[in-house]
Short mmCIF file of C-alpha atoms in Angstrom, two decimals:
data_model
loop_
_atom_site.label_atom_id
_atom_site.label_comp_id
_atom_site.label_asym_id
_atom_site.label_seq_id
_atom_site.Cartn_x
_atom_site.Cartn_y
_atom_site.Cartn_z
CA UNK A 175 -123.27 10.28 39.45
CA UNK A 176 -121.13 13.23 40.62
CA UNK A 177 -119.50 15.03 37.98
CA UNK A 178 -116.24 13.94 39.78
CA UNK A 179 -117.03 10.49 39.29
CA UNK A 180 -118.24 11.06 35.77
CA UNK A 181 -115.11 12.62 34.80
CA UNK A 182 -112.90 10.22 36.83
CA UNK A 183 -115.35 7.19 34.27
CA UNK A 184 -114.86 9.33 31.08
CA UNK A 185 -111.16 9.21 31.27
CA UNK A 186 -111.24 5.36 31.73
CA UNK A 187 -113.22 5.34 28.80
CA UNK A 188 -110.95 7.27 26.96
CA UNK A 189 -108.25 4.83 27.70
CA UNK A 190 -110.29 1.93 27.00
CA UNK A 191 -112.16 3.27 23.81
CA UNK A 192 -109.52 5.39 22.01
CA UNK A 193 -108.04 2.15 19.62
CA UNK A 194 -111.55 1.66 18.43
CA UNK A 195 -112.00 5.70 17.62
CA UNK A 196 -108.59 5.78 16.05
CA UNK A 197 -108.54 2.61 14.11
CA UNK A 198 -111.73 3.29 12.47
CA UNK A 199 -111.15 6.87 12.34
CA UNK A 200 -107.33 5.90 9.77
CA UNK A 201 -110.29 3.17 8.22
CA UNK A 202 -112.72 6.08 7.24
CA UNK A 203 -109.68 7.79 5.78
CA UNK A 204 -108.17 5.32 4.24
CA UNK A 205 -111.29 4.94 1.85
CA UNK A 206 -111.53 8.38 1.60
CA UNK A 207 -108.49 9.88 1.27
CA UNK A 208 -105.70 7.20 1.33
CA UNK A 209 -103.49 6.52 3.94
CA UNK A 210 -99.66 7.22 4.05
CA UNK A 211 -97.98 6.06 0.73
CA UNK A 212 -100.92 4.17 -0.22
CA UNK A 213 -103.84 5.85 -2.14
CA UNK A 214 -108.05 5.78 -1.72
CA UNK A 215 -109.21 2.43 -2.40
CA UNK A 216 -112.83 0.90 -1.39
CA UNK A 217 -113.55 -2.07 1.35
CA UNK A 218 -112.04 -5.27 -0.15
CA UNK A 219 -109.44 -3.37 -2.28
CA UNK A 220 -105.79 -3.57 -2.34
CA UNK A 221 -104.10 0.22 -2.28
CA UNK A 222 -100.59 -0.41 -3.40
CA UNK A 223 -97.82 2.12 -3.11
CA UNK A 224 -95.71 3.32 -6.10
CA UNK A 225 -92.80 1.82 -4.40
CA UNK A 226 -90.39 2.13 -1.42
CA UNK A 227 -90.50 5.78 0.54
CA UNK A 228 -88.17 8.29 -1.13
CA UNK A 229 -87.72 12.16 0.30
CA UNK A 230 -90.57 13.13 -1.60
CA UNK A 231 -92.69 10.82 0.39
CA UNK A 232 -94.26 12.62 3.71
CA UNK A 233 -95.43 10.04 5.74
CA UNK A 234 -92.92 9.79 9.15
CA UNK A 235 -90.37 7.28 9.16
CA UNK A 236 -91.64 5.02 6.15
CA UNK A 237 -89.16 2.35 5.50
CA UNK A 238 -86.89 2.86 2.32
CA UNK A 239 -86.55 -0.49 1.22
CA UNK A 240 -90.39 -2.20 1.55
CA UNK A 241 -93.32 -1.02 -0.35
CA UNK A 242 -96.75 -0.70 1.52
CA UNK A 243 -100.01 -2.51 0.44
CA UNK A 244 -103.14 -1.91 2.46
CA UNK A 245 -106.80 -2.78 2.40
CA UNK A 246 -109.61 -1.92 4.28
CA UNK A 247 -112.29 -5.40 4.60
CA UNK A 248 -115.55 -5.30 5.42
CA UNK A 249 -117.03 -8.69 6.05
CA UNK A 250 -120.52 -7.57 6.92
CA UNK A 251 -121.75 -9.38 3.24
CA UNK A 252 -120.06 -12.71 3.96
CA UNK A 253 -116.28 -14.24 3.44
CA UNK A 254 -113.80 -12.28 1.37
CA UNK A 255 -110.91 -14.42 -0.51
CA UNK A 256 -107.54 -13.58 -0.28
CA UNK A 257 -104.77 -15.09 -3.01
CA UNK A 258 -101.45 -14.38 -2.54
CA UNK A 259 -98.37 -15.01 -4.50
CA UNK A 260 -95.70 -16.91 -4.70
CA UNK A 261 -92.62 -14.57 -3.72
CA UNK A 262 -89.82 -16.39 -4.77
CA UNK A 263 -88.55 -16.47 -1.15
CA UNK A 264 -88.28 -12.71 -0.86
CA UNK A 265 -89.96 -11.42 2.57
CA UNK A 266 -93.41 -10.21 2.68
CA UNK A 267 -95.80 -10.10 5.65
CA UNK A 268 -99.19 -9.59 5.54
CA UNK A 269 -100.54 -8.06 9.53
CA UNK A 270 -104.68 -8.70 10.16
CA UNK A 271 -105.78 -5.42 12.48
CA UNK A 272 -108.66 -5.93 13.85
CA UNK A 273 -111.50 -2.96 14.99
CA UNK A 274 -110.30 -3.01 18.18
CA UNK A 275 -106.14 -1.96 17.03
CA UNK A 276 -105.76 -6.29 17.95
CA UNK A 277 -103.31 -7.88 15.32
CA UNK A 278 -104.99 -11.31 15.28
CA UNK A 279 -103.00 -13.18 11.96
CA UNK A 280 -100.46 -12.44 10.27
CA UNK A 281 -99.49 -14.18 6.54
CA UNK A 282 -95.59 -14.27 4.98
CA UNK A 283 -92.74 -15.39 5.10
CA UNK A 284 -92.41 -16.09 8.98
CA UNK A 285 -96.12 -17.32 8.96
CA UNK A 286 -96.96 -19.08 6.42
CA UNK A 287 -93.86 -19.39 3.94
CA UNK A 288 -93.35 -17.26 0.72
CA UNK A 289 -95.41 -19.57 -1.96
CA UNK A 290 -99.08 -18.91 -3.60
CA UNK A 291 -102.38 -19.43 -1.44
CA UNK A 292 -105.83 -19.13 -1.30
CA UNK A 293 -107.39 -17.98 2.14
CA UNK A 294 -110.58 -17.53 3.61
CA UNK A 295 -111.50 -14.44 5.77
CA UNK A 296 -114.98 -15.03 7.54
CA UNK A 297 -116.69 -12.79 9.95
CA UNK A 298 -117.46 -13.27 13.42
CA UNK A 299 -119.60 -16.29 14.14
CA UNK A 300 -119.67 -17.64 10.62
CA UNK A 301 -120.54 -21.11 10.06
CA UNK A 302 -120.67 -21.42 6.38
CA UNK A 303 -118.51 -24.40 4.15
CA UNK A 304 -115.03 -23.88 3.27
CA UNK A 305 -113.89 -25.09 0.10
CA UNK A 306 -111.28 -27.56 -0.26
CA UNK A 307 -109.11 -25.45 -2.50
CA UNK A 308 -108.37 -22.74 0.02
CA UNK A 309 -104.89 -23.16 2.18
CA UNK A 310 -106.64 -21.87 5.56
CA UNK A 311 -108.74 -20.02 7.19
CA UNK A 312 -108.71 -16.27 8.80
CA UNK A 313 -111.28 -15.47 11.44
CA UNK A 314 -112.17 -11.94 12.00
CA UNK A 315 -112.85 -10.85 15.60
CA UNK A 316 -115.17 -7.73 14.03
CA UNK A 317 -116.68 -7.34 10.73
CA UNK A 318 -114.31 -5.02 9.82
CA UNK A 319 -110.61 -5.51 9.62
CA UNK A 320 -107.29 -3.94 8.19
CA UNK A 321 -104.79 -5.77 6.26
CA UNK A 322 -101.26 -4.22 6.59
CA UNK A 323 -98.82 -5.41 3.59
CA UNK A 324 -95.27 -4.73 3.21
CA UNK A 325 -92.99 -6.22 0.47
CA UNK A 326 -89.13 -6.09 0.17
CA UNK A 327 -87.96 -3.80 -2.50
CA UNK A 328 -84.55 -4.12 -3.45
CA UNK A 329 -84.46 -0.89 -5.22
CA UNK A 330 -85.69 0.78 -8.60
CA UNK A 331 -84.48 -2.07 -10.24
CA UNK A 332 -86.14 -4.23 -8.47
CA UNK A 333 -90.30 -2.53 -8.70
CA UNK A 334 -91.02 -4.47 -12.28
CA UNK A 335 -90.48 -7.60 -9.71
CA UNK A 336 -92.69 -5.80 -6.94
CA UNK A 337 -95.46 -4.55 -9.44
CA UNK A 338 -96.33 -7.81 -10.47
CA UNK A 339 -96.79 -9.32 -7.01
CA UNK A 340 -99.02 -6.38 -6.87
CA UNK A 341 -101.05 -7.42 -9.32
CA UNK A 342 -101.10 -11.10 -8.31
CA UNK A 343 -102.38 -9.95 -4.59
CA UNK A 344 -105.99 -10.15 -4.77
CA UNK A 345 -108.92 -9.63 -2.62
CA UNK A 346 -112.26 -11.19 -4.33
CA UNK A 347 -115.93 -10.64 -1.94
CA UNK A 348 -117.35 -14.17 -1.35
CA UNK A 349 -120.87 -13.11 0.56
CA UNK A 350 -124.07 -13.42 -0.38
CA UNK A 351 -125.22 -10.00 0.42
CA UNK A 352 -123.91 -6.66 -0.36
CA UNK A 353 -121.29 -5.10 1.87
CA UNK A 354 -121.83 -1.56 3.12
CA UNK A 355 -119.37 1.23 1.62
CA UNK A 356 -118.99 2.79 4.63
CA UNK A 357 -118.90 3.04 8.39
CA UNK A 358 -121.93 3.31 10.55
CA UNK A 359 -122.66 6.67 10.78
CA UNK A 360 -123.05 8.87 14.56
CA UNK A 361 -126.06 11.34 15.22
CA UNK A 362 -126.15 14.32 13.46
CA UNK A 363 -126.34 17.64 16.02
CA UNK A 364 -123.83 16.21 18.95
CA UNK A 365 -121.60 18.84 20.05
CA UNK A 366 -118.18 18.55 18.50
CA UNK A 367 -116.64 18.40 21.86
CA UNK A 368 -118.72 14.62 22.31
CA UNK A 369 -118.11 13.78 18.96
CA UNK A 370 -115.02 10.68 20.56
CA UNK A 371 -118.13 9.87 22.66
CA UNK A 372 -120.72 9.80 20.26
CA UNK A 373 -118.40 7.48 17.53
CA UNK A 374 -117.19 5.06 20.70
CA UNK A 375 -121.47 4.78 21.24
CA UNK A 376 -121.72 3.96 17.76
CA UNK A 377 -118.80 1.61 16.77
CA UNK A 378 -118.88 -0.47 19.83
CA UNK A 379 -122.79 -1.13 19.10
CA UNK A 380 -121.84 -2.34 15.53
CA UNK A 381 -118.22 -3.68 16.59
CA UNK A 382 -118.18 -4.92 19.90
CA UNK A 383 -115.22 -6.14 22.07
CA UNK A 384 -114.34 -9.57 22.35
CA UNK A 385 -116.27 -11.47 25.45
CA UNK A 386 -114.15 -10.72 28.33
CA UNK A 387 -114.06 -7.30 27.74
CA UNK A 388 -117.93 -6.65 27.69
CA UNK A 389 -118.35 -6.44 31.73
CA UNK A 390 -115.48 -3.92 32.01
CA UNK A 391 -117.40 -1.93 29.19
CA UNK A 392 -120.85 -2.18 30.92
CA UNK A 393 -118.99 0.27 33.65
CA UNK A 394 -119.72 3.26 31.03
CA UNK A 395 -123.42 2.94 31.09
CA UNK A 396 -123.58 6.15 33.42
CA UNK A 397 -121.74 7.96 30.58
CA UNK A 398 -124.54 7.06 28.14
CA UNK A 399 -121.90 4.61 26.13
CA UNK A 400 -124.65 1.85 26.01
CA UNK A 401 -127.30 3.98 24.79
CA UNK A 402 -129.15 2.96 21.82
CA UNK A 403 -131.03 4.76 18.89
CA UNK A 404 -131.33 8.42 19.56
CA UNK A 405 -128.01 9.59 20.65
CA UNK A 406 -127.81 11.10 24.46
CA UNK A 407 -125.35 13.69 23.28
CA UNK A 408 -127.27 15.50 21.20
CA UNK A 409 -128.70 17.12 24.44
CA UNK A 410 -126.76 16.60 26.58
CA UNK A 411 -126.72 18.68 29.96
CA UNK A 412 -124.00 21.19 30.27
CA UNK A 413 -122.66 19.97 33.50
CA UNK A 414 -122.66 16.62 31.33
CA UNK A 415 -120.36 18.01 28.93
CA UNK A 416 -117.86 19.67 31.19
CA UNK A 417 -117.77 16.16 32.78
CA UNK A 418 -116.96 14.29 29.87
CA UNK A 419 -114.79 16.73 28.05
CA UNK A 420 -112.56 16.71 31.29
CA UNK A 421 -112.81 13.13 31.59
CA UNK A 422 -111.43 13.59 27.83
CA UNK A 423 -108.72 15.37 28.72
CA UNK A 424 -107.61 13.58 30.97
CA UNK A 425 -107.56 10.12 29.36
CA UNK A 426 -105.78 11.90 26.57
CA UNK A 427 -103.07 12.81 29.19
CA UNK A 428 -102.95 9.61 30.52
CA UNK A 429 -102.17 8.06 27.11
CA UNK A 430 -99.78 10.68 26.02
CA UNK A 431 -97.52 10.62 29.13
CA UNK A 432 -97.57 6.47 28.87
CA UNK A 433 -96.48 7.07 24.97
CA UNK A 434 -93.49 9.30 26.26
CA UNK A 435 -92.03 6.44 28.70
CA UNK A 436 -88.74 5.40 27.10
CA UNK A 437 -88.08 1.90 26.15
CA UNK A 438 -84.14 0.80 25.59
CA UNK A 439 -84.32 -2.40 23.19
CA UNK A 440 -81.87 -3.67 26.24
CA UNK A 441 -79.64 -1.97 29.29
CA UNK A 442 -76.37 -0.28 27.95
CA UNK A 443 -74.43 2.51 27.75
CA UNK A 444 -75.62 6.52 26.74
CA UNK A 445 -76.83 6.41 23.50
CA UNK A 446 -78.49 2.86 23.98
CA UNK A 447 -81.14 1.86 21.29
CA UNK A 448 -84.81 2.21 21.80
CA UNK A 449 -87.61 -0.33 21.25
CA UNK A 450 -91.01 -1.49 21.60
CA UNK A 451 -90.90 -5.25 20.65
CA UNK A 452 -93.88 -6.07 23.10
CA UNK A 453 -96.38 -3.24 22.10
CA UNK A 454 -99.18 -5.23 20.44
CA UNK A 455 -98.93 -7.76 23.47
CA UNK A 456 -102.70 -6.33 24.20
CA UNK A 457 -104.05 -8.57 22.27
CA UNK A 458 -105.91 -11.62 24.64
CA UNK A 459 -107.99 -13.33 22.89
CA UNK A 460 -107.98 -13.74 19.30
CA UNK A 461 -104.91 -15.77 18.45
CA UNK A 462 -105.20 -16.95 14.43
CA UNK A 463 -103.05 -17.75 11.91
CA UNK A 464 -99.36 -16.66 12.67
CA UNK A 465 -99.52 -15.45 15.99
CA UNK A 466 -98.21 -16.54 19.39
CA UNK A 467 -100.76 -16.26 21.99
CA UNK A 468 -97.86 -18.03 24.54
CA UNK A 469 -97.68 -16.21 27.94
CA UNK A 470 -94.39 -14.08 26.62
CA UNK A 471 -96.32 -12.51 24.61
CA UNK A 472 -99.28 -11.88 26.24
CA UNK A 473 -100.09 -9.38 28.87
CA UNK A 474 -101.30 -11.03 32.69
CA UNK A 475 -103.04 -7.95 33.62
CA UNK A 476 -106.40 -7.00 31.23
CA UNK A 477 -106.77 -3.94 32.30
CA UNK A 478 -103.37 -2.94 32.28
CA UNK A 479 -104.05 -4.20 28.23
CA UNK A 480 -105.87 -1.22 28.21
CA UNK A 481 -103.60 1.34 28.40
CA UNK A 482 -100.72 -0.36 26.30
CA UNK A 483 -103.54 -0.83 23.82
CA UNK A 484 -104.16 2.83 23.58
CA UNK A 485 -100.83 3.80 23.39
CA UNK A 486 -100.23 1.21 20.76
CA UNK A 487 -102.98 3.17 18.71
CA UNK A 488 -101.32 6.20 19.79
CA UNK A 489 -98.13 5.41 17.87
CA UNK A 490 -99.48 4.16 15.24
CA UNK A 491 -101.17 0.87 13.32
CA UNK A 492 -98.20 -0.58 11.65
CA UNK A 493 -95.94 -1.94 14.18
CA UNK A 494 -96.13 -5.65 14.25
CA UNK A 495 -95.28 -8.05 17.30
CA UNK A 496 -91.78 -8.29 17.95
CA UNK A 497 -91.59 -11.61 16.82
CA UNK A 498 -92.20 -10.22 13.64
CA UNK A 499 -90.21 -7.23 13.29
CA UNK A 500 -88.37 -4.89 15.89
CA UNK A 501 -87.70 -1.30 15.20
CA UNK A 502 -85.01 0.31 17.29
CA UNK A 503 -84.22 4.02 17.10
CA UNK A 504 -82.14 6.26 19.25
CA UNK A 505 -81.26 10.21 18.99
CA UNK A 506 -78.08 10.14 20.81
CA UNK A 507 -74.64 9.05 20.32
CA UNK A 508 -72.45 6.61 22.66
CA UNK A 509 -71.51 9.67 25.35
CA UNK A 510 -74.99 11.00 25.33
CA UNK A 511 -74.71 13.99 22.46
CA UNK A 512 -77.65 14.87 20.41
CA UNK A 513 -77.27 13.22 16.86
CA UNK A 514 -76.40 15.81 14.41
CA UNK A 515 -75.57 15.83 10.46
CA UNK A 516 -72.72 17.97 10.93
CA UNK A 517 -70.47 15.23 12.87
CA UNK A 518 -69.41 11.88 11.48
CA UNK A 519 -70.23 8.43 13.11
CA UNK A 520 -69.42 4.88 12.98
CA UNK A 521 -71.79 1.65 13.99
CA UNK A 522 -69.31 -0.73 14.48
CA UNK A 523 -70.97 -4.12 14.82
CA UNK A 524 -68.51 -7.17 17.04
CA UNK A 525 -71.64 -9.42 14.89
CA UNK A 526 -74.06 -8.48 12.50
CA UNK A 527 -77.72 -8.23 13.96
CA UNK A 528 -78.81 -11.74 14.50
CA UNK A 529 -82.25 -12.23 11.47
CA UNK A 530 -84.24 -14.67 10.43
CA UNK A 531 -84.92 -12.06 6.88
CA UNK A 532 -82.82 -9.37 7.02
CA UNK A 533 -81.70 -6.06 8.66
CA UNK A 534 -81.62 -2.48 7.51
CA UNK A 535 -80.85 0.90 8.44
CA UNK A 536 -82.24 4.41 7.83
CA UNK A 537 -81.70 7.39 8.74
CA UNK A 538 -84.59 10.36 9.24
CA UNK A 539 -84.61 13.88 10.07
CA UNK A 540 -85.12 15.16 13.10
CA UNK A 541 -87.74 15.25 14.52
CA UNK A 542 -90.08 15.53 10.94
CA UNK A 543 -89.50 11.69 10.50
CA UNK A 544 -88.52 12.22 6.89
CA UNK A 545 -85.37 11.00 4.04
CA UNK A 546 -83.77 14.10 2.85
CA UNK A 547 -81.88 14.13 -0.73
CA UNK A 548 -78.55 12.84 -0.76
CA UNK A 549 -76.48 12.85 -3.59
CA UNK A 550 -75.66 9.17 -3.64
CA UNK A 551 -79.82 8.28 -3.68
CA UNK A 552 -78.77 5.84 -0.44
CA UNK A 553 -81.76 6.18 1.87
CA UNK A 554 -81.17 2.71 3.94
CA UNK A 555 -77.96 0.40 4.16
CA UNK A 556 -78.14 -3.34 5.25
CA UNK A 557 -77.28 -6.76 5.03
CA UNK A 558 -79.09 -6.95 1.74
CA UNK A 559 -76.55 -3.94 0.27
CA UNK A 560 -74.03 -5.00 -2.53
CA UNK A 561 -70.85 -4.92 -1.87
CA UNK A 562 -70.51 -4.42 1.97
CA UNK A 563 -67.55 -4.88 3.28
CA UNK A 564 -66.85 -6.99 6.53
CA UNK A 565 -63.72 -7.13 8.85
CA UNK A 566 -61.79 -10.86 8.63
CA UNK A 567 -63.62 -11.50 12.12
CA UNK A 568 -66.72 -11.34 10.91
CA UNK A 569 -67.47 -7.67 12.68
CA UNK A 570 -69.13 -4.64 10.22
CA UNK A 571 -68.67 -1.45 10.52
CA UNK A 572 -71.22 1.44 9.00
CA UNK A 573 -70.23 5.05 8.41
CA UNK A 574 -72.74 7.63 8.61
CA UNK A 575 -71.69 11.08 7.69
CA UNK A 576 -72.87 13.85 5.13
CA UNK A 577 -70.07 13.31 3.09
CA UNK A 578 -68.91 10.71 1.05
CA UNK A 579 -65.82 8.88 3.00
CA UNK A 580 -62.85 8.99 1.01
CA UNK A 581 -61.67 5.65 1.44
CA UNK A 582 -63.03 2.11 -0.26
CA UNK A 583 -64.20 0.41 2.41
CA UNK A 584 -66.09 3.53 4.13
CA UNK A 585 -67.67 4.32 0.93
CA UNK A 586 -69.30 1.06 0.26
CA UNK A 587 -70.55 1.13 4.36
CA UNK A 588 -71.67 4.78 4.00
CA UNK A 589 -75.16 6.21 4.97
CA UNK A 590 -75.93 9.61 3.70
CA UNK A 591 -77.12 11.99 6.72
CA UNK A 592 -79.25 14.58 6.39
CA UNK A 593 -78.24 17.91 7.55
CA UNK A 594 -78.57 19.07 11.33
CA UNK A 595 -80.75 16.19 13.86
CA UNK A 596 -81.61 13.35 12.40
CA UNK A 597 -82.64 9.77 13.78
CA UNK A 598 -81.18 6.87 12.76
CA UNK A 599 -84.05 3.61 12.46
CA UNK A 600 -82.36 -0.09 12.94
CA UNK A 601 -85.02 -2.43 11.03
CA UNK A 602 -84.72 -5.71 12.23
CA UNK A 603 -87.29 -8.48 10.33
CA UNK A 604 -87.59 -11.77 12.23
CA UNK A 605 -85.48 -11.42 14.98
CA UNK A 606 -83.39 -14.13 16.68
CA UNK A 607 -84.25 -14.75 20.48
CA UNK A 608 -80.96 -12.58 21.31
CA UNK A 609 -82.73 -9.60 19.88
CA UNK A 610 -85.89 -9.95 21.88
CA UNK A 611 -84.14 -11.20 24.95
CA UNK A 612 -81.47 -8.39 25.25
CA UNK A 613 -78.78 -10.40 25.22
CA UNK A 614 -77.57 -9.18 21.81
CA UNK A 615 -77.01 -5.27 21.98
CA UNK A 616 -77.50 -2.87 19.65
CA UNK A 617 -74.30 -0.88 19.89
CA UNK A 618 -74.32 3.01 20.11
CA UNK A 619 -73.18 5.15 17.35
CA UNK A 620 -69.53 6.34 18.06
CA UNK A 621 -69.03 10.40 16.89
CA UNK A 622 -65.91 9.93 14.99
CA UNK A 623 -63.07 13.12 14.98
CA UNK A 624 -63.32 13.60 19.02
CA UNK A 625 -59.72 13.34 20.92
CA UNK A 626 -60.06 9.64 23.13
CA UNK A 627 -61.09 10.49 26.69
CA UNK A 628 -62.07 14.12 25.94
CA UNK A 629 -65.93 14.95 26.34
CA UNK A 630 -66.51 18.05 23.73
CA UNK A 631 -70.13 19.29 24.39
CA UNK A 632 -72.73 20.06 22.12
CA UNK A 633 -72.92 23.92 20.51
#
C-alpha cells in the first residue's frame, strides 16, 4: 500500500484499537503499581481504598463520599468466585470491564439487590458445571476482566461499617490450572514509536474482539496487526514507520477532538450542566447480568461504536452507563461567568434531583480535579447530609461559598469552595427517567451579591 493509505489505515486502527491498549495498559499498572486510591494487588485480588477521597488524595475528581474497590481477574486458569455481602441496603455497585473498555455486568444495589451472594465468573467459551449454591452466573467476553467497586461511605464514622464489607468481599480462583501473573508480553527491540502497534498485535492475538468485530479488524492486515510470532516491527522499514507513526497521530487527534465535544445533560440556559449518560453505549454484544442491551442504550452504527469507544477509554474506565449513575459538571455560572472561589453561589433546586439511591455534590479545583482543605472538613453535600434544610414547598437550596454563611439555614446547605476556579460535580446514582430524558434540569448555579439585571464581567 501507499504510505497515504497506510497512514489513512493506521489512524483507523488507532481509533479502533486504543480501548484495548489503554485498558490493559491501567491493568498492567494496576498490579504493578496500584491504581488511583486503590493500592497494588495481584489478578483475582480485591485492592480496597482506605476510605472516601480527601484533599490529600490525587487522583482527579474521586468522589468524597464512596470508597473504591478494584480487582484485576484473570480467568485464563478456569472460573473465579465472587461472594459479596450483604449491605444492609446501603448502595454499592460492582461494574465488569471487559479487555475491550465493554462494561458487560454490573452487581448492586440496582442489579442485583444489596444482600449476600455467591457468583460465578467463567471465561469465554466455558462449559464446565455450576454449582447449585452460587446465585448466578458472570460470563467474561475475554479472559481478562476488571471489576470496578464503589461503596457508600457516610463519613469517618461510618469506615468501621465499610471495612468490614471489605473484608467480606472476596474473590476465591476456581480453575484447574494456574493463572498467569501477568500480561502477554510484546517483542523485545520494536522501536518505541510502534510500541501502541506492537501491544494492539499482541493483546488482540490473546484477547480478541467479540465476533462481529473480527472482519472490520482483518482490514489492518496491511499494517502487520495480524502478524504472528516474530514481531514485524522490530524491522520495520522506515517509510513503514513514518506511516504508522502519522497514522498515530492522527487517530490520537481524532479521539482527542471527539473527547472535547461538549455534552449539556439537557438544553438550558448559560451555565447549563454537562453530561455523558450514554458513553459506554459501545458496548454491542455482550449484555450479562445487570445491563440493558435495549436499543436506547445501544449504539445503531458499529463503527461509529468505535470512536465513542475510544473516547470512552479516553476519559477514563470508571464511568458506568447512565442507567447506573450520571455525573454532571459545569464550569460556569447561570450568565455564563467562569466559576470562581472568590464569589458566592446558590443551587436553588424547584425539586430535589429525582434518585433511585441518592444524590451528591462536590466541588473540585480547577482544572487539577482535586478537594482542597476547608475548615469545616465538608468535601460533598447531598440528600444523604444531616440536617438539610428544605423550603415548605419542597424546593432546596445549596450555598456554595468560601466562607461559612452566617445564617442557620445557609450553614447547614453550605459547600466549602476552594479558592480561585473550581468545578462543581452533581453525582446522581440511579437516576429517574427525567434525568436521562432531559426533562428534569439541572439548574445553573446563581452568583449571589450581583445587582438584578446588571451583567458585571469577569476580572
Amino acid at each position: 500500500m501507499e504510505p497515504d493509505a497506510i497512514t489513512a489505515l493506521a489512524a483507523e486502527a488507532y481509533v479502533y484499537g486504543s480501548p484495548l491498549v489503554r485498558r490493559l495498559s491501567a491493568v498492567r499498572a494496576c498490579l504493578r503499581e496500584g491504581c488511583g486510591t486503590t493500592p497494588a494487588a495481584p489478578f483475582n485480588d480485591f485492592a480496597h481504598a482506605d476510605g472516601p477521597a480527601t484533599p490529600g488524595t490525587y487522583t482527579p475528581y474521586a468522589p468524597a463520599d464512596l470508597v473504591d474497590a478494584l480487582a484485576q481477574l484473570d480467568l485464563s486458569g478456569g472460573p473465579v468466585g465472587l461472594h459479596v455481602p450483604d449491605t444492609g441496603g446501603a448502595y454499592y455497585v460492582l461494574q465488569f470491564v471487559d479487555a475491550w473498555g465493554n462494561t458487560f455486568a454490573y452487581l448492586g444495589t440496582r442489579a442485583t439487590g444489596t444482600g449476600e451472594g455467591d457468583w460465578l465468573v467463567v471465561p469465554p467459551g466455558w462449559a464446565g458445571t455450576v454449582p447449585d449454591v452460587v446465585s448466578g452466573v458472570i460470563d467474561a467476553p475475554t479472559s481478562v476482566v476488571s471489576v470496578l467497586g464503589r461503596l457508600v461511605c457516610d463519613g469517618p464514622d461510618d469506615m468501621p461499617r465499610v471495612r468490614a464489607l471489605q473484608q467480606e468481599l472476596t474473590l476465591t480462583h476456581l480453575g484447574d490450572r494456574a493463572h498467569r501473573t501477568g500480561l502477554p508480553a510484546t517483542e523485545p527491540g520494536v522501536p518505541g514509536e510502534l510500541r501502541f502497534f506492537e501491544e494492539l498485535r499482541v493483546w488482540t492475538a490473546d484477547f480478541p474482539p467479540a465476533a462481529a468485530d473480527r472482519a472490520y479488524q482483518d482490514r489492518f492486515q496491511p499494517l502487520g496487526l495480524l502478524e504472528e510470532g516474530l514481531s514485524p516491527y522490530v524491522s520495520a522499514s522506515p517509510r513503514l514507520v513514518r506511516a504508522l507513526g502519522r497514522g498515530l497521530a492522527l487517530g490520537r487527534l481524532r479521539v482527542e477532538e471527539a473527547a472535547r465535544l461538549p455534552q449539556v445533560l439537557a438544553e438550558g440556559p448559560p451555565g447549563a450542566w454537562q453530561a455523558t449518560p450514554h458513553l459506554r453505549d459501545h458496548n454491542l454484544d455482550h449484555f450479562g447480568v445487570g445491563t440493558l442491551g435495549t436499543p436506547e442504550w445501544t449504539l445503531p452504527d458499529r463503527e461509529a461504536s468505535y470512536l465513542v469507544r475510544a473516547v470512552a477509554a479516553r476519559r477514563g474506565y470508571r464511568q458506568p452507563h447512565g442507567y447506573e449513575a450520571v455525573f454532571a459538571h459545569t464550569s460556569r455560572d447561570s450568565r455564563g461567568r467562569m466559576l470562581d472561589g472568590a464569589h458566592r453561589y446558590a443551587l436553588r433546586f424547584a425539586q430535589p434531583p429525582p434518585v433511585q439511591a441518592f444524590w451528591s455534590l462536590t466541588a473540585y479545583d480547577s482544572p487539577g480535579g482535586h478537594l482542597i482543605t476547608n475548615a469545616a472538613d465538608r468535601y460533598a453535600i447531598g440528600d444523604r447530609t444531616p440536617g438539610l434544610v428544605h423550603g415548605d414547598d419542597g424546593s432546596l437550596t445549596l450555598h456554595l461559598s468560601a466562607e461559612r454563611p452566617a445564617d442557620s439555614e445557609g450553614a447547614a446547605n453550605w459547600l466549602p469552595l476552594p479558592p480561585g476556579a473550581f468545578r462543581p460535580v452533581l453525582r446522581l446514582h440511579l437516576p429517574d427517567q427525567a434525568v436521562l430524558d432531559g426533562s428534569y434540569v439541572v439548574p445553573a448555579l446563581e452568583r449571589l451579591g450581583d445587582p438584578p439585571g446588571v451583567e458585571i464581567p469577569d476580572l
